[in-house]
mmCIF file of N, CA and C in Angstrom:
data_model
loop_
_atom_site.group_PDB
_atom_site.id
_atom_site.type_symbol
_atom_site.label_atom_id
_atom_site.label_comp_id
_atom_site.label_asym_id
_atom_site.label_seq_id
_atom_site.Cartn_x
_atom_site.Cartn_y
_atom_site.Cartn_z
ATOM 1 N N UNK A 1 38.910 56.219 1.381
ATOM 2 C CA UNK A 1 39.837 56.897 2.266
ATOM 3 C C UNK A 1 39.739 58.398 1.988
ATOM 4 N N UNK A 2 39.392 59.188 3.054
ATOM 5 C CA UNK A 2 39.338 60.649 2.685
ATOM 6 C C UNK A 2 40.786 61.376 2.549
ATOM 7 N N UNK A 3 40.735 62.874 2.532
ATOM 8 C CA UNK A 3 41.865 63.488 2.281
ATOM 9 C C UNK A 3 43.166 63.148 3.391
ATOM 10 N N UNK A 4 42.485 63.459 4.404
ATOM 11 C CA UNK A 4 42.866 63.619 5.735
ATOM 12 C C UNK A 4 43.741 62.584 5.874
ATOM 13 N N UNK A 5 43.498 60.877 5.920
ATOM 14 C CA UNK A 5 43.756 59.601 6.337
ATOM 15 C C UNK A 5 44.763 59.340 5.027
ATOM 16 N N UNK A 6 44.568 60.050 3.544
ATOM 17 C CA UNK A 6 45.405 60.235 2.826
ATOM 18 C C UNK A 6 46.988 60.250 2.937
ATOM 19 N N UNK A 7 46.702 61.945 3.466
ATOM 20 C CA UNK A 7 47.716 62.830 3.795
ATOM 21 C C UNK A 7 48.764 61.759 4.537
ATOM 22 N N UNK A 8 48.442 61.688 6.237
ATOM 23 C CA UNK A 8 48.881 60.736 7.514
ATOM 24 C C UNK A 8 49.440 59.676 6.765
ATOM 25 N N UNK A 9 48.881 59.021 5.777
ATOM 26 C CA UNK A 9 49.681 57.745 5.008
ATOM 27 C C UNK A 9 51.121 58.019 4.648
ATOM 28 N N UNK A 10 50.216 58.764 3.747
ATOM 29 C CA UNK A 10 51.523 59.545 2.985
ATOM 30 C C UNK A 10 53.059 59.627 3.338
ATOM 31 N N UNK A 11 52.529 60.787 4.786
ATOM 32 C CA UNK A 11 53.617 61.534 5.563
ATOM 33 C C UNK A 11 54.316 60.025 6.382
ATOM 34 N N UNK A 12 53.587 59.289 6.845
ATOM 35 C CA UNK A 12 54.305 57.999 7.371
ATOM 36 C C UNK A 12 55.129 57.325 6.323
ATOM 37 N N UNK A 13 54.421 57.300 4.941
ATOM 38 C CA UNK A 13 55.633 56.083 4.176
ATOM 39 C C UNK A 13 56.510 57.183 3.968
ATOM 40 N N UNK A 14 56.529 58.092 3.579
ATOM 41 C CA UNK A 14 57.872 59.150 3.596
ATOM 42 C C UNK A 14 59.189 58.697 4.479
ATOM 43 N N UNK A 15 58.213 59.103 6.111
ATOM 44 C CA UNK A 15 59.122 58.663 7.146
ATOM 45 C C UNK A 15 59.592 56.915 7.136
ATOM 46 N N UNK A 16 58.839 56.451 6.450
ATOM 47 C CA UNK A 16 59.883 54.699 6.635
ATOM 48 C C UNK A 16 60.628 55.189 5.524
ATOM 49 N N UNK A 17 60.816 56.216 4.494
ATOM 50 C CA UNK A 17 61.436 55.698 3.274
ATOM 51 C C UNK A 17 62.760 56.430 4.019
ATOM 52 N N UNK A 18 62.057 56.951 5.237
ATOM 53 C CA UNK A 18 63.811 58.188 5.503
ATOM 54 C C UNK A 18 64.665 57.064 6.490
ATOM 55 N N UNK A 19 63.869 56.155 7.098
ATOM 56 C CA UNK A 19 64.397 55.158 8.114
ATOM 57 C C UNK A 19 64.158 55.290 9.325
ATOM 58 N N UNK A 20 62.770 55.588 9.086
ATOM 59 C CA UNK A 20 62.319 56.458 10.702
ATOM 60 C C UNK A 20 60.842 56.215 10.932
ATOM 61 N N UNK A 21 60.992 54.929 11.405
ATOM 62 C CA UNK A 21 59.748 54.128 11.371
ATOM 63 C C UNK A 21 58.807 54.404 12.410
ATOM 64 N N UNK A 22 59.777 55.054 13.990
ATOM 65 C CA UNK A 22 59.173 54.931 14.616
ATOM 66 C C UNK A 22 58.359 56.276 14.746
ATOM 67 N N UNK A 23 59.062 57.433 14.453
ATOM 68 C CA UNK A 23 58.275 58.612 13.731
ATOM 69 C C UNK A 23 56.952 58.499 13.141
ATOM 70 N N UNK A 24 56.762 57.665 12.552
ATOM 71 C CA UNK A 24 55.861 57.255 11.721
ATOM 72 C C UNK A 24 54.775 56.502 12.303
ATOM 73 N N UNK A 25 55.359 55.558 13.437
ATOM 74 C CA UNK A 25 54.160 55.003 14.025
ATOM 75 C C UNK A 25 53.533 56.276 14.461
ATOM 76 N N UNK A 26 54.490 56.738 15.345
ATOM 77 C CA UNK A 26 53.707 57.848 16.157
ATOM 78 C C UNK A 26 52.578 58.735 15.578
ATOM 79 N N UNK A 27 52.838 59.417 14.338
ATOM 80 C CA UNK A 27 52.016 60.036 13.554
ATOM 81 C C UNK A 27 50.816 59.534 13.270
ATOM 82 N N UNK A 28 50.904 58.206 12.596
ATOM 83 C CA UNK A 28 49.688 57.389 12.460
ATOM 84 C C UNK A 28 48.494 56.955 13.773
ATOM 85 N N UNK A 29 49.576 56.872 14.769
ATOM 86 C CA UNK A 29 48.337 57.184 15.959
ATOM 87 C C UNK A 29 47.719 58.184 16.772
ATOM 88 N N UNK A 30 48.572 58.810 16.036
ATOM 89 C CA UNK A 30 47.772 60.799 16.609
ATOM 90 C C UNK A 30 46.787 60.509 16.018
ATOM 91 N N UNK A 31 46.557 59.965 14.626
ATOM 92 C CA UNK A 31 45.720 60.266 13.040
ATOM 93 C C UNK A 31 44.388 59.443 14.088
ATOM 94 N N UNK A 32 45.050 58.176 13.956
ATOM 95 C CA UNK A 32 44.184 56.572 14.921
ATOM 96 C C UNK A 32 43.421 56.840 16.102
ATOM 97 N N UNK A 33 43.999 57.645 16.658
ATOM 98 C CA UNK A 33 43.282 57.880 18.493
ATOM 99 C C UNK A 33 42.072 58.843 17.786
ATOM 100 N N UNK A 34 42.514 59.909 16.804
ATOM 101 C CA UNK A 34 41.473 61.070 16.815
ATOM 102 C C UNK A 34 40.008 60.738 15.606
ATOM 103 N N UNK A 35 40.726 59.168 14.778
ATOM 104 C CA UNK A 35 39.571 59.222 13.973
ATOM 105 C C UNK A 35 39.661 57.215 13.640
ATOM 106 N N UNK A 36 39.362 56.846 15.011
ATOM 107 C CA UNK A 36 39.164 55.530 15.011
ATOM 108 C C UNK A 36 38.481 54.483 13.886
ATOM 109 N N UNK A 37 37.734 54.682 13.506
ATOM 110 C CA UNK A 37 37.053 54.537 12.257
ATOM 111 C C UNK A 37 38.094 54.431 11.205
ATOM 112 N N UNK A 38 39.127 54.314 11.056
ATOM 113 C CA UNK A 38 39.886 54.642 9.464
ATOM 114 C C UNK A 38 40.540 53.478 9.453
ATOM 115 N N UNK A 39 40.234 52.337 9.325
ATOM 116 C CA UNK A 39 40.520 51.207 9.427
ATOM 117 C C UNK A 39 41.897 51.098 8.794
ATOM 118 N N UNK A 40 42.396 51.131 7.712
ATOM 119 C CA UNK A 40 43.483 51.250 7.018
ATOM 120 C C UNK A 40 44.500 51.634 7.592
ATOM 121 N N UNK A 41 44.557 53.124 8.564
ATOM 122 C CA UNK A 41 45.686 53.722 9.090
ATOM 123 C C UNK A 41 45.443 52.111 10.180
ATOM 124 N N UNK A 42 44.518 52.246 11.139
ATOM 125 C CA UNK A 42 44.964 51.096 12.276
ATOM 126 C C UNK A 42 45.943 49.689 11.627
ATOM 127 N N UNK A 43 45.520 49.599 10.132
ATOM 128 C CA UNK A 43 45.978 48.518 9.692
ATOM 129 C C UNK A 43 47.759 48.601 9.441
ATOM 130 N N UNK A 44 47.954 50.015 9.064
ATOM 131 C CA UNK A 44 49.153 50.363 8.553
ATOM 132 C C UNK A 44 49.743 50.335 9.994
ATOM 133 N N UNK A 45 48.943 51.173 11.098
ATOM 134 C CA UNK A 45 50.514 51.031 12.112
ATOM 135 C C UNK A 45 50.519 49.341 12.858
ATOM 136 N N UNK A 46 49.955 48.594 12.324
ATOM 137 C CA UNK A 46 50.035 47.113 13.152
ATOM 138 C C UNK A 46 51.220 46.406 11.934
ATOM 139 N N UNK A 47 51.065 46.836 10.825
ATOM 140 C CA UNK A 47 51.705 46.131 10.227
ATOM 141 C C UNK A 47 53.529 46.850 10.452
ATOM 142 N N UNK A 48 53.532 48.169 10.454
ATOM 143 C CA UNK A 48 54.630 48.569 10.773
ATOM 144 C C UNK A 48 55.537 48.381 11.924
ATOM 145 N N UNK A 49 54.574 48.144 13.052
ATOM 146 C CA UNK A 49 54.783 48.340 14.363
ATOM 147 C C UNK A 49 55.468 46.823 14.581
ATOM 148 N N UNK A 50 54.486 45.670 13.814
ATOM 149 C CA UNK A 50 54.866 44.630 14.103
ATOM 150 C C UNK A 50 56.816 44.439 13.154
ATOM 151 N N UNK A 51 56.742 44.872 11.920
ATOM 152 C CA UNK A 51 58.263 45.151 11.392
ATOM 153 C C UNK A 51 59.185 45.610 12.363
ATOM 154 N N UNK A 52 58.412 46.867 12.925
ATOM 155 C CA UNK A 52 59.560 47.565 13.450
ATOM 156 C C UNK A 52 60.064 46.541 15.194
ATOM 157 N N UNK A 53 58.959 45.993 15.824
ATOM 158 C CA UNK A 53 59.070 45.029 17.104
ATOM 159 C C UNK A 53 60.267 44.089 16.474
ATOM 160 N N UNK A 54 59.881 43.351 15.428
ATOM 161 C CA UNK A 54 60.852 42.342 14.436
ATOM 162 C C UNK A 54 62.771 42.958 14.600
ATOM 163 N N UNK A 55 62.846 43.581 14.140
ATOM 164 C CA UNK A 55 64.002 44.550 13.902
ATOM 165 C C UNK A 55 64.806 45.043 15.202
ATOM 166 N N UNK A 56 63.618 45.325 16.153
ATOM 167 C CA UNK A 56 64.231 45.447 17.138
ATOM 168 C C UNK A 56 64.735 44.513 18.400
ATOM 169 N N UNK A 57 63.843 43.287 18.109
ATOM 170 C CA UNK A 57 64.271 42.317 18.622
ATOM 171 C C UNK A 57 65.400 41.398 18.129
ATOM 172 N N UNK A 58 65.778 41.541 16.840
ATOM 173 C CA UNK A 58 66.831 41.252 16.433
ATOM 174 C C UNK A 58 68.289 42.059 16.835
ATOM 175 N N UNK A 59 67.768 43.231 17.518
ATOM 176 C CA UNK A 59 69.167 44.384 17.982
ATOM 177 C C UNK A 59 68.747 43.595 19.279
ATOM 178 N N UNK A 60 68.205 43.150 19.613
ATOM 179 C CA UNK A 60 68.448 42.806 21.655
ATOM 180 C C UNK A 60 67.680 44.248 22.227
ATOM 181 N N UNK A 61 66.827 44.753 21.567
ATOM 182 C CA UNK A 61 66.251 46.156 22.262
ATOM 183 C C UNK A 61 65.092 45.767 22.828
ATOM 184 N N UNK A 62 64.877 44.731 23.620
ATOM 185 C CA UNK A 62 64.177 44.752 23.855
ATOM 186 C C UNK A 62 62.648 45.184 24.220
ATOM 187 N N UNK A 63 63.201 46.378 25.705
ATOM 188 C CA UNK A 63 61.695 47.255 25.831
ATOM 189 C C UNK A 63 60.716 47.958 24.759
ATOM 190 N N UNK A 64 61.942 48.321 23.702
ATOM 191 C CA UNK A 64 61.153 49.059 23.025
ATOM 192 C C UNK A 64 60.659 48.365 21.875
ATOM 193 N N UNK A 65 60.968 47.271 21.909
ATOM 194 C CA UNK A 65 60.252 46.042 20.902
ATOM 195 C C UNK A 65 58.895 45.830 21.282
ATOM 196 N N UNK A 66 59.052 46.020 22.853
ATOM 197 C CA UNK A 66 57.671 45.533 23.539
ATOM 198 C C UNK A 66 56.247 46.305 23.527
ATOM 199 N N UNK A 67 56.969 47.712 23.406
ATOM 200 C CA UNK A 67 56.384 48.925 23.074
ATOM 201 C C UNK A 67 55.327 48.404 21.713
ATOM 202 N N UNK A 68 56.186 47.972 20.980
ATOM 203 C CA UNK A 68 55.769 48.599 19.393
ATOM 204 C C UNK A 68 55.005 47.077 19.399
ATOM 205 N N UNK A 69 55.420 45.571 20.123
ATOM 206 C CA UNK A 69 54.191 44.465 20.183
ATOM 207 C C UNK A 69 53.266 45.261 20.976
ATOM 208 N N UNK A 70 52.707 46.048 22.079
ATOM 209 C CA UNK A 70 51.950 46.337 22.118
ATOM 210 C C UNK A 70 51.061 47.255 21.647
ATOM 211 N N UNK A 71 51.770 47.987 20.788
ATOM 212 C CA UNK A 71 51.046 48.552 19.532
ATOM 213 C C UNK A 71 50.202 47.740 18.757
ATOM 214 N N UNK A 72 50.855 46.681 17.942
ATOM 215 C CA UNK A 72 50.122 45.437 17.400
ATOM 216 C C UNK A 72 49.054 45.214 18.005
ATOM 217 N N UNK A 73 49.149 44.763 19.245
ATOM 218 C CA UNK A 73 48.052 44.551 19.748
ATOM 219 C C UNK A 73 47.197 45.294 20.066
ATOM 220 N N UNK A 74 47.328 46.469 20.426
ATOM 221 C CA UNK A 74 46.061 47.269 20.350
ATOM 222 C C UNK A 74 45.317 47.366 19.051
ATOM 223 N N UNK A 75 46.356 47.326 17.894
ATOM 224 C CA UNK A 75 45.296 47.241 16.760
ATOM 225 C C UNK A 75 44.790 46.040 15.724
ATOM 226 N N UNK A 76 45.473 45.170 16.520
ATOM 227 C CA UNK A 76 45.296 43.923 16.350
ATOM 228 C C UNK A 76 45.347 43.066 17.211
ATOM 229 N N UNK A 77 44.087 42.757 18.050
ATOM 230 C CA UNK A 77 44.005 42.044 19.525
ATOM 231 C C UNK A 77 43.818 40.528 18.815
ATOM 232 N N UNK A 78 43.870 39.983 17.797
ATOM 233 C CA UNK A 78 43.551 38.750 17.199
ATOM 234 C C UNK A 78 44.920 38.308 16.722
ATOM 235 N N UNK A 79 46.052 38.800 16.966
ATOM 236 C CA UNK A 79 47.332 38.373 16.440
ATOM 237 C C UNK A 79 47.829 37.673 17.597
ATOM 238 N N UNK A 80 47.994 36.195 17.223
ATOM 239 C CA UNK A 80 48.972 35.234 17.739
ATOM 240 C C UNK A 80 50.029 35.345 18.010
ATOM 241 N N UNK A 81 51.047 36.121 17.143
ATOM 242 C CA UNK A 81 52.142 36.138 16.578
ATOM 243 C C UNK A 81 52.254 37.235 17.685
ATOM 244 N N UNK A 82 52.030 38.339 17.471
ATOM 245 C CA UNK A 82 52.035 39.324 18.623
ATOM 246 C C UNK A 82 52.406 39.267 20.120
ATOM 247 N N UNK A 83 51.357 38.727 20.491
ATOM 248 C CA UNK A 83 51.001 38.003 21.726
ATOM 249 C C UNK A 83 52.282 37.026 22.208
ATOM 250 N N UNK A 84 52.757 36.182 20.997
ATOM 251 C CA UNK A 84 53.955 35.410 21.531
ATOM 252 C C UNK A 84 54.715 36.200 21.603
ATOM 253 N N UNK A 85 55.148 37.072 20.664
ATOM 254 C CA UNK A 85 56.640 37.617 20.617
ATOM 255 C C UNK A 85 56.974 38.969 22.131
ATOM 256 N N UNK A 86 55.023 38.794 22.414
ATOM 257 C CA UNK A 86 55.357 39.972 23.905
ATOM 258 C C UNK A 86 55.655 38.877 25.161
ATOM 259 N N UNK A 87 55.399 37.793 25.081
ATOM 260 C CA UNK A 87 55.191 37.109 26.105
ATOM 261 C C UNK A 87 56.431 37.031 26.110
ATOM 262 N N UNK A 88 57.553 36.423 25.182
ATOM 263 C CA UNK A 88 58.720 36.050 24.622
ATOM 264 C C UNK A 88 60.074 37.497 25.832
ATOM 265 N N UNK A 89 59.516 38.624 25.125
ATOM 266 C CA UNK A 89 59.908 39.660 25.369
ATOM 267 C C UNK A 89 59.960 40.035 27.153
ATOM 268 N N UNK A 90 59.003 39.884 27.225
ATOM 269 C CA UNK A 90 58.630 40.098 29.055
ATOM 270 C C UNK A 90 59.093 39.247 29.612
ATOM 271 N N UNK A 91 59.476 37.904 29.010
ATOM 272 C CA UNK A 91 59.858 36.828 30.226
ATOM 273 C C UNK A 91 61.427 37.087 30.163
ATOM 274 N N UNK A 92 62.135 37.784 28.534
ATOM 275 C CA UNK A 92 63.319 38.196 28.537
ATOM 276 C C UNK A 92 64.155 39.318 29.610
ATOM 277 N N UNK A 93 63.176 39.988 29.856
ATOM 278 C CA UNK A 93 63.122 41.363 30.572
ATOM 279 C C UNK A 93 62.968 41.005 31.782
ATOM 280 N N UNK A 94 62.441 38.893 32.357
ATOM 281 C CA UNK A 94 61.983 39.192 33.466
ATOM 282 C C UNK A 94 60.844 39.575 34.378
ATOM 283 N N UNK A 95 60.003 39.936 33.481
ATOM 284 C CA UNK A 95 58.750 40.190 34.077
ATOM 285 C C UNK A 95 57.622 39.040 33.597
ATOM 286 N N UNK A 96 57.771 38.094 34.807
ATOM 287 C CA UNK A 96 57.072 36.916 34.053
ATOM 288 C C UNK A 96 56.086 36.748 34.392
ATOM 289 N N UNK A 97 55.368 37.412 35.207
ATOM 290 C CA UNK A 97 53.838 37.726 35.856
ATOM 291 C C UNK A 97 53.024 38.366 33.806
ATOM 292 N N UNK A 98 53.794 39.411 33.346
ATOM 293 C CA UNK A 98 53.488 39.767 31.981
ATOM 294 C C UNK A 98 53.674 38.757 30.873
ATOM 295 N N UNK A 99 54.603 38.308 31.539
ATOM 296 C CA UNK A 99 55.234 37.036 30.173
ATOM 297 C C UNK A 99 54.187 35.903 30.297
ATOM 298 N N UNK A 100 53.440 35.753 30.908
ATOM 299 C CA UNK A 100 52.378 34.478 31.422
ATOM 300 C C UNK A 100 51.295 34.875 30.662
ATOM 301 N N UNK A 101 50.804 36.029 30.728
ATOM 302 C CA UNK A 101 50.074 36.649 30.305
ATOM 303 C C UNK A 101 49.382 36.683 29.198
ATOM 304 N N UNK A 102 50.436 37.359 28.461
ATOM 305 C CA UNK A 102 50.709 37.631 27.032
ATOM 306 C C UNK A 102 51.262 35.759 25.986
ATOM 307 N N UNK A 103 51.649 34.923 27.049
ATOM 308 C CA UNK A 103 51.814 33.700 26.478
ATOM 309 C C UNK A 103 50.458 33.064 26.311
ATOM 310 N N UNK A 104 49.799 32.957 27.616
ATOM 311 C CA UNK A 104 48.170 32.141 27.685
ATOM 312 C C UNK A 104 47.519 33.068 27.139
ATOM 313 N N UNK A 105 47.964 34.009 26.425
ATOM 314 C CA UNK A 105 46.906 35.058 25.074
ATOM 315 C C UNK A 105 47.286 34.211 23.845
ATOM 316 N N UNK A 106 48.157 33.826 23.881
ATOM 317 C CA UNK A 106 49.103 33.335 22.149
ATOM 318 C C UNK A 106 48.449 32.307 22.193
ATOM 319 N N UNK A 107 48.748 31.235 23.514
ATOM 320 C CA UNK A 107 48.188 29.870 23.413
ATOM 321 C C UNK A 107 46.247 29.276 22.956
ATOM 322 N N UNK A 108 45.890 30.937 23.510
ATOM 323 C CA UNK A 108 44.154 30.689 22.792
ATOM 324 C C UNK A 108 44.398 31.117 21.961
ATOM 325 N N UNK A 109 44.727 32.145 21.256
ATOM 326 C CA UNK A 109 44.608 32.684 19.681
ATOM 327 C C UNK A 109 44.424 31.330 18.908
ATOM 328 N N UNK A 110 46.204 30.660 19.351
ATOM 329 C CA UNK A 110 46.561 29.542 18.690
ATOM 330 C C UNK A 110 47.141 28.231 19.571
ATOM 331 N N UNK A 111 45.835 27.722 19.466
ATOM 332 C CA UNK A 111 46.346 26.132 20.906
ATOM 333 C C UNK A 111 46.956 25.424 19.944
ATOM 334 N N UNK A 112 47.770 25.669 19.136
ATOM 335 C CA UNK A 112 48.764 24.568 18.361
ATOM 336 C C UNK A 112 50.040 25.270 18.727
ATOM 337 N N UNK A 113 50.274 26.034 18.881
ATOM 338 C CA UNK A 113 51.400 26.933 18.980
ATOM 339 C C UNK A 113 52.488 26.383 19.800
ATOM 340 N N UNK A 114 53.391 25.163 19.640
ATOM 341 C CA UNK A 114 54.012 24.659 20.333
ATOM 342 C C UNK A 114 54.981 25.151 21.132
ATOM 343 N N UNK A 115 55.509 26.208 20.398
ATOM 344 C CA UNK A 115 56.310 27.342 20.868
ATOM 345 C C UNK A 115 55.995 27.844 22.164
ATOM 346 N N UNK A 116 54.680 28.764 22.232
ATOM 347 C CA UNK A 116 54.348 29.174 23.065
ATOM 348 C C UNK A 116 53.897 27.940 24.265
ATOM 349 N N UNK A 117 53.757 26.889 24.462
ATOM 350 C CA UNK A 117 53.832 26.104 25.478
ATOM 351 C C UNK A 117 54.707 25.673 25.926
ATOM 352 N N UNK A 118 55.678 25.851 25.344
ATOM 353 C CA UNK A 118 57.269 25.425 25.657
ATOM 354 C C UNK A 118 57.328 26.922 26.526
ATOM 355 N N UNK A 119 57.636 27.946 25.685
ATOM 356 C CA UNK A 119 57.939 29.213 26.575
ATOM 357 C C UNK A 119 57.070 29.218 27.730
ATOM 358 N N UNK A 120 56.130 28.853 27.618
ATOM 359 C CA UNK A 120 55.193 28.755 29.186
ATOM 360 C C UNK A 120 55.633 28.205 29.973
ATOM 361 N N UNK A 121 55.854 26.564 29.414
ATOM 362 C CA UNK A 121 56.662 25.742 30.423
ATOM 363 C C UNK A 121 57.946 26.270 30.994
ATOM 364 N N UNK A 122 58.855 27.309 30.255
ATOM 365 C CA UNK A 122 60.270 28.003 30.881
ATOM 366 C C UNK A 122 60.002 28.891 31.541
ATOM 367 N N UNK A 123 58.825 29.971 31.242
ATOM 368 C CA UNK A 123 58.708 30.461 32.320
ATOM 369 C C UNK A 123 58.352 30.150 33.540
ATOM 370 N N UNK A 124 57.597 29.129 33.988
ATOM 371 C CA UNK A 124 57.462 28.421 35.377
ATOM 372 C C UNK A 124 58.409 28.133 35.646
ATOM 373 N N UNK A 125 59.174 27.562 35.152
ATOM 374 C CA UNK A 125 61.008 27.154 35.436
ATOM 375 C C UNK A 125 61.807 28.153 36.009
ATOM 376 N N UNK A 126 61.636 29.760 35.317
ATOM 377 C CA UNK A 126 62.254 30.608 35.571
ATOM 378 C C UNK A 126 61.964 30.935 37.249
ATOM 379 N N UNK A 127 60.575 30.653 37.340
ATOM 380 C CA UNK A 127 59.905 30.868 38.823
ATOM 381 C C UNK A 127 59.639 30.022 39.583
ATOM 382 N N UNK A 128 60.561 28.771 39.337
ATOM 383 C CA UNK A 128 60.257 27.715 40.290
ATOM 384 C C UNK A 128 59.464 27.070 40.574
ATOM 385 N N UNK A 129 58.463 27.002 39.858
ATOM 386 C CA UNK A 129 57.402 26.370 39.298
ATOM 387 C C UNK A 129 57.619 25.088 38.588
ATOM 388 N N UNK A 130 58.272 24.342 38.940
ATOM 389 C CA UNK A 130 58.656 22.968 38.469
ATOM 390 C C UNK A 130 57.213 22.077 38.160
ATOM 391 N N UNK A 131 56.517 22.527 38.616
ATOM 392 C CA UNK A 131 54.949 20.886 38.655
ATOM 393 C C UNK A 131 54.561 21.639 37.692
ATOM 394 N N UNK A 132 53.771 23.557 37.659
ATOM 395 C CA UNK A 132 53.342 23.978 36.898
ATOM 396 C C UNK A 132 53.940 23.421 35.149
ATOM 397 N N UNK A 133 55.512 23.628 35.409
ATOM 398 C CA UNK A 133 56.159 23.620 34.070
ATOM 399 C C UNK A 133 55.794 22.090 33.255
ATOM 400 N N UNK A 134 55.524 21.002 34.450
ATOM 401 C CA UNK A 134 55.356 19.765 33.911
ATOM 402 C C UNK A 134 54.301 20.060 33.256
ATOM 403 N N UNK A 135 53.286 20.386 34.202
ATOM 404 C CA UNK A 135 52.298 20.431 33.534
ATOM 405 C C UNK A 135 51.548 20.743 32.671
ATOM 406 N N UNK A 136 52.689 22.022 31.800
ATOM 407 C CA UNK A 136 52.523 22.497 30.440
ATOM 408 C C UNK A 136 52.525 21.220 29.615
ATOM 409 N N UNK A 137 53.360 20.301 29.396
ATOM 410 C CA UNK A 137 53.950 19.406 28.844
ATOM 411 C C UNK A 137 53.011 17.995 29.100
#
């Protein structure tokens, strides 16, 4: 890790230690967009991003939970977990054209994921999709 990717660490765990996580994502992807290659920072804001989505979905904040799962996923397009908790999120919000989406992403990551076939099956429900929903099942 050079100086540079150092520093950006640094200045981010500072900002979680102040309670200001999302400060912190932000910083780390100024660092991320301009020096893609630094594997570690991408690693640090997926792992934060995914805490901070956690936290906020526990306040009912939705959108901006959704924000920070799609952070995850940009730097982690192989997360299951991700993928459900946006699908989860979008069908909360209503937008179930996204919530479909982001669910039949979870369900290949992970075709065991019972969860996410259930939420599939509710979202057809939500849209009247009654045969579709059977047919999750």
């Amino acid at each position: 890790m050079n100086k540079q990717e150092q520093s950006s660490l640094q200045k981010a765990k500072k900002l979680c230690r102040q309670g200001k996580p999302r400060e912190a994502v932000r910083l780390l992807q100024q660092h991320a967009d301009q020096h893609p290659q630094h594997g570690e920072i991408t690693a640090f804001i997926a792992e934060l991003s995914m805490e901070t989505a956690n936290r906020l979905l526990a306040e009912n904040n939705i959108q901006e939970a959704i924000n920070h799962l799609l952070t995850v996923i940009k730097y982690r397009p192989g997360d299951a977990r991700a993928h459900f908790l946006a699908g989860a999120a979008f069908a909360q919000n209503g937008d179930y054209r996204r919530a479909l989406q982001y669910t039949d992403s979870a369900i290949a990551l992970d075709p065991g994921n019972i969860d996410a076939v259930y939420n599939k099956a509710q979202i057809y429900m939500h849209q009247g999709e009654e045969r579709l929903a059977i047919e999750c099942y």
